[in-house]
mmCIF file of C-alpha atoms in Angstrom:
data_model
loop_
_atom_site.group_PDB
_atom_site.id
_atom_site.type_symbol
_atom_site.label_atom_id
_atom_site.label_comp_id
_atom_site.label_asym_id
_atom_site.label_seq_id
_atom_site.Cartn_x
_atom_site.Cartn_y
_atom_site.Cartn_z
ATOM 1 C CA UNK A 1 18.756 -6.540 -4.107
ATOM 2 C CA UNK A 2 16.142 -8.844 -4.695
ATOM 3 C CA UNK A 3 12.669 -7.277 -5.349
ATOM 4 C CA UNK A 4 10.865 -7.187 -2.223
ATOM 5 C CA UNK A 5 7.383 -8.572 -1.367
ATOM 6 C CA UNK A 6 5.606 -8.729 1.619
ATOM 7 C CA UNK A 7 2.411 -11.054 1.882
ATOM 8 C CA UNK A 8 -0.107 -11.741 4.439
ATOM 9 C CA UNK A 9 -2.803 -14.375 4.542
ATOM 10 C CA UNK A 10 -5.523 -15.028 6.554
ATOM 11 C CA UNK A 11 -9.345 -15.601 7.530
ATOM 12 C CA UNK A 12 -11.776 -12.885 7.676
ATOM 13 C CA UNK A 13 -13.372 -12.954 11.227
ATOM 14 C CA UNK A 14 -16.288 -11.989 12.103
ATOM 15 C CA UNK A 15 -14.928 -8.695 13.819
ATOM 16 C CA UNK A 16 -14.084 -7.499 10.863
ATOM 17 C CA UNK A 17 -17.660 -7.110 9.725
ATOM 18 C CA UNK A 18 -19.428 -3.970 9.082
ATOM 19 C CA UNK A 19 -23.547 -3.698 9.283
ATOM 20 C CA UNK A 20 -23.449 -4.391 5.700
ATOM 21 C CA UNK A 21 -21.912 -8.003 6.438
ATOM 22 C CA UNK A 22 -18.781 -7.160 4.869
ATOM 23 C CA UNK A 23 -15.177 -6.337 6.073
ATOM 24 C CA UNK A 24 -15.765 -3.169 7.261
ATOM 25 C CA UNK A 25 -13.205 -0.599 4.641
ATOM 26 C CA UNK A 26 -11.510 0.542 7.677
ATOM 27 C CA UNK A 27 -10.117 -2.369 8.670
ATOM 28 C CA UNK A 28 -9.022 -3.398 5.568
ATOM 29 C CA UNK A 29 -6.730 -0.158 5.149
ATOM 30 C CA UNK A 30 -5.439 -1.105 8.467
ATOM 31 C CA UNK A 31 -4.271 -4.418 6.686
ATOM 32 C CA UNK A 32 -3.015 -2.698 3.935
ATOM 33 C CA UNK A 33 -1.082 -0.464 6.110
ATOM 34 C CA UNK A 34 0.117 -3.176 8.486
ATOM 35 C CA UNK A 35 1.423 -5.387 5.308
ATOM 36 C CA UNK A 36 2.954 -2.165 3.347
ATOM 37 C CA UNK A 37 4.799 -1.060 6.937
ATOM 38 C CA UNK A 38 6.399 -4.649 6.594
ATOM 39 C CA UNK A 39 7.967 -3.983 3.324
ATOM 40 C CA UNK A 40 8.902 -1.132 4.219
ATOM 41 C CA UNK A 41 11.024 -1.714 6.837
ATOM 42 C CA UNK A 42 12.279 -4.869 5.444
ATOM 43 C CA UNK A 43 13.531 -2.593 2.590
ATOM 44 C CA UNK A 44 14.729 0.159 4.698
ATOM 45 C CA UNK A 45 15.966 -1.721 7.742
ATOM 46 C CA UNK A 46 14.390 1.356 9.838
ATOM 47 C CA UNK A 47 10.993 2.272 11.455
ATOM 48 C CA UNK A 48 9.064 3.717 8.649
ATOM 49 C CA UNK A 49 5.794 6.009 8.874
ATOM 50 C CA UNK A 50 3.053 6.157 6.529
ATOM 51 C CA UNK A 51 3.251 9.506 4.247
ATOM 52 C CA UNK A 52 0.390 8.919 2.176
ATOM 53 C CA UNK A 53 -2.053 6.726 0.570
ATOM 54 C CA UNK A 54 -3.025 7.014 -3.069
ATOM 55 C CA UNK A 55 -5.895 5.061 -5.098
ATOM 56 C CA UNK A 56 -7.271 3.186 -2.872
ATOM 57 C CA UNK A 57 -10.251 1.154 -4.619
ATOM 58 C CA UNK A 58 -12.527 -0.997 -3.083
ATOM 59 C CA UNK A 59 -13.278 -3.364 -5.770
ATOM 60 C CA UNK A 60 -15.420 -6.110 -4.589
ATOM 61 C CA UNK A 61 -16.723 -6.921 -0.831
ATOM 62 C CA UNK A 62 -14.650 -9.553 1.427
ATOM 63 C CA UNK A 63 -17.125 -11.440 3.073
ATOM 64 C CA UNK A 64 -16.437 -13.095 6.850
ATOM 65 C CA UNK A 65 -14.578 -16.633 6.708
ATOM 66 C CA UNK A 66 -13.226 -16.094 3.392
ATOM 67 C CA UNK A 67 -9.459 -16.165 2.664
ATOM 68 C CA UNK A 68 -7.944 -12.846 2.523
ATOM 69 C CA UNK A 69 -4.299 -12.277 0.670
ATOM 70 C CA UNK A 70 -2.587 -8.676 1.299
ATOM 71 C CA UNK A 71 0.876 -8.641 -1.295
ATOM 72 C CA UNK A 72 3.134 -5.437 -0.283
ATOM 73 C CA UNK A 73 5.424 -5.022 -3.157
ATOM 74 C CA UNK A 74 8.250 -1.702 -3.550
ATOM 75 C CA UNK A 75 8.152 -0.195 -6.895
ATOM 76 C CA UNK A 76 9.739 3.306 -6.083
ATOM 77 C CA UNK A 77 11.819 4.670 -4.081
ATOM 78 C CA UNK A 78 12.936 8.373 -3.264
ATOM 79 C CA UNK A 79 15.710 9.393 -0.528
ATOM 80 C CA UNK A 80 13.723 8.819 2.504
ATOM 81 C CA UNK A 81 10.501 7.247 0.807
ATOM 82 C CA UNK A 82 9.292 4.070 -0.292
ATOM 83 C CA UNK A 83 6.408 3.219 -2.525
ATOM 84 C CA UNK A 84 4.341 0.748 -2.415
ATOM 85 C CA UNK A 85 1.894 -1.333 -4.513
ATOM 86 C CA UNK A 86 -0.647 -3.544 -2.450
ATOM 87 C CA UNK A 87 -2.919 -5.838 -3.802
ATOM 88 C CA UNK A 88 -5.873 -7.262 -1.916
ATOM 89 C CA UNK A 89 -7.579 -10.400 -3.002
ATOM 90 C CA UNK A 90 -10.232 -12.549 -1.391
ATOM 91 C CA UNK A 91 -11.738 -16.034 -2.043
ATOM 92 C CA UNK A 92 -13.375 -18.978 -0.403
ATOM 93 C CA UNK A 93 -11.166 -21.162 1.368
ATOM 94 C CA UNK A 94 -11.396 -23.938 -0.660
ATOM 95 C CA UNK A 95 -11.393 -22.358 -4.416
ATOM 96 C CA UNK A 96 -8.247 -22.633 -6.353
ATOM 97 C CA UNK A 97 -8.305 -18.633 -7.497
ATOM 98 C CA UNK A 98 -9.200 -15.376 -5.653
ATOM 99 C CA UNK A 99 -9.833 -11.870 -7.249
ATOM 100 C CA UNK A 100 -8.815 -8.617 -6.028
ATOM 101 C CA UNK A 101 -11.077 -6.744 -3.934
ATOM 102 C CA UNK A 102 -8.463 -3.718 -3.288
ATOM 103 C CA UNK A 103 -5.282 -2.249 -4.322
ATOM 104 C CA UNK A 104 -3.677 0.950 -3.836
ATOM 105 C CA UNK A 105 -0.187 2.700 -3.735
ATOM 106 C CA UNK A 106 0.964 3.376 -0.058
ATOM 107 C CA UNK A 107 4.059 5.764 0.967
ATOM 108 C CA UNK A 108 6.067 5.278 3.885
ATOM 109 C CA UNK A 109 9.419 7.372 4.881
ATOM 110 C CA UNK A 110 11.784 6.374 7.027
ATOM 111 C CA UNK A 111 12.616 7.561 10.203
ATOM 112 C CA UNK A 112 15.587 7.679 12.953
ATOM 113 C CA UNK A 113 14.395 7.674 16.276
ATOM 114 C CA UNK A 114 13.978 11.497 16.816
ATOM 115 C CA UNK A 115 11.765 11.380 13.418
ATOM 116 C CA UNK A 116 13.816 12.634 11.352
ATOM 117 C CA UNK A 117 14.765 10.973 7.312
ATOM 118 C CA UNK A 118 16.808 8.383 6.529
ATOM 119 C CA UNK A 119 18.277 7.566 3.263
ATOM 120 C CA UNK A 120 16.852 4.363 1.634
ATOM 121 C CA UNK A 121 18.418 1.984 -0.681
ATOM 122 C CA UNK A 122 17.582 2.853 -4.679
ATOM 123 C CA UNK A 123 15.059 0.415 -6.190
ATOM 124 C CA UNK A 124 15.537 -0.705 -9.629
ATOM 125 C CA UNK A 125 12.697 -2.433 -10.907
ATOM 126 C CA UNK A 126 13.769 -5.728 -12.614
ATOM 127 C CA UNK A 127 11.692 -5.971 -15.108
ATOM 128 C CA UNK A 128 9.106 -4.353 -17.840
ATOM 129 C CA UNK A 129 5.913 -5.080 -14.926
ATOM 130 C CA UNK A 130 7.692 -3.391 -12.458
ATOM 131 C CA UNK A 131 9.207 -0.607 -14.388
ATOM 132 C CA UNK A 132 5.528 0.434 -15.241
ATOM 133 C CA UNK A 133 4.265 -0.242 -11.922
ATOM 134 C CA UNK A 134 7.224 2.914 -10.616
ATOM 135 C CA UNK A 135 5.925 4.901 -13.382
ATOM 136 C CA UNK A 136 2.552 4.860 -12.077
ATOM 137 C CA UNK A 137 3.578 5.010 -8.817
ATOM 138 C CA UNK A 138 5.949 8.371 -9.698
ATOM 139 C CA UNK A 139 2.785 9.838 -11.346
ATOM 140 C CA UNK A 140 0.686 8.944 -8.176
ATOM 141 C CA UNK A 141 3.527 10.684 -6.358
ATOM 142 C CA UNK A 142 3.149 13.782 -8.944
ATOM 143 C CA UNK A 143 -0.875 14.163 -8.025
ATOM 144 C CA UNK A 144 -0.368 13.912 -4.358
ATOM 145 C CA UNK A 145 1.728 16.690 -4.239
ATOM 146 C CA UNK A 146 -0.462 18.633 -7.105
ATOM 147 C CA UNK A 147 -3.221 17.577 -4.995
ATOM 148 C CA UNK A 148 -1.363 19.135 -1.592
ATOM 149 C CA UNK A 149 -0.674 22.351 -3.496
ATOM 150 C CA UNK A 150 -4.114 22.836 -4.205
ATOM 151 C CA UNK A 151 -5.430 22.344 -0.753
ATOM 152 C CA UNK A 152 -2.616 24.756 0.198
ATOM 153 C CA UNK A 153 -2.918 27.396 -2.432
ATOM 154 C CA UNK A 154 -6.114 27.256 -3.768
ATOM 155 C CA UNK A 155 -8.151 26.342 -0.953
ATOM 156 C CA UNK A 156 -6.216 27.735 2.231
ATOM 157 C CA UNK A 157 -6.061 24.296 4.357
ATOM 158 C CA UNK A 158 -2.738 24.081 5.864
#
């Protein structure tokens, strides 16, 4: 299979805006959700829900009018779960580049209709880029569930 992508573009509106006078961080996880749920599916064929989401970094502010770019890209898959890499980046309209202002790892699982798993297709990255991006991805994996056993056994959330 072809390695699957999933971009978005669009304007920042003024909506979006926080009382800062940038995109408010909440709505630009929702946009990172929406565009990782696409590749998801698109991988899985199935409805998929969110599992986790690991790294997030707000690097730089998106500012109201400017062009925003969301790319959803697979790097790892288990039996029911997909990872994914999304990059945000952000730029005036009429530049020729834009730079990143987020990225983050997001995990989705797919689901029949009762909730339950379904098997995904195997990824295989295609290349030495994304064969480190699964690597990090697996150890992101690794600390979210080091992280859940902590909250578990050390802590006593449940």
């Amino acid at each position: 299979m072809a390695h699957p992508t999933t971009t978005f573009r669009f304007l920042a509106e003024p909506t979006d805006v926080n009382f800062g006078g940038n995109v408010h961080g909440g709505i630009v996880m929702k946009w990172i959700d929406q565009a990782a749920y696409a590749c998801a599916a698109q991988w899985s064929k199935c409805y998929c829900v969110t599992v986790s989401a690991n790294g997030i970094r707000f690097i730089k502010p998106i500012k109201v009018g400017q062009l925003v770019e969301i790319t959803a890209s697979l790097v790892h898959t288990g039996a029911s779960s997909m990872h994914i890499y999304v990059v945000v980046k952000s730029g005036d309209t009429t530049a020729d580049t834009m730079s990143v202002a987020n990225r983050c790892f997001i995990t989705f699982m797919a689901v029949d209709c009762e909730g339950n798993p379904v098997n995904v297709p195997a990824y295989v990255p295609e290349d030495e880029r994304h064969m480190q991006l699964e690597l990090v991805a697996m150890h992101a994996k690794d600390f979210a569930k080091q992280l859940d056993s902590d909250f578990t056994e050390n802590i006593g959330f449940h």
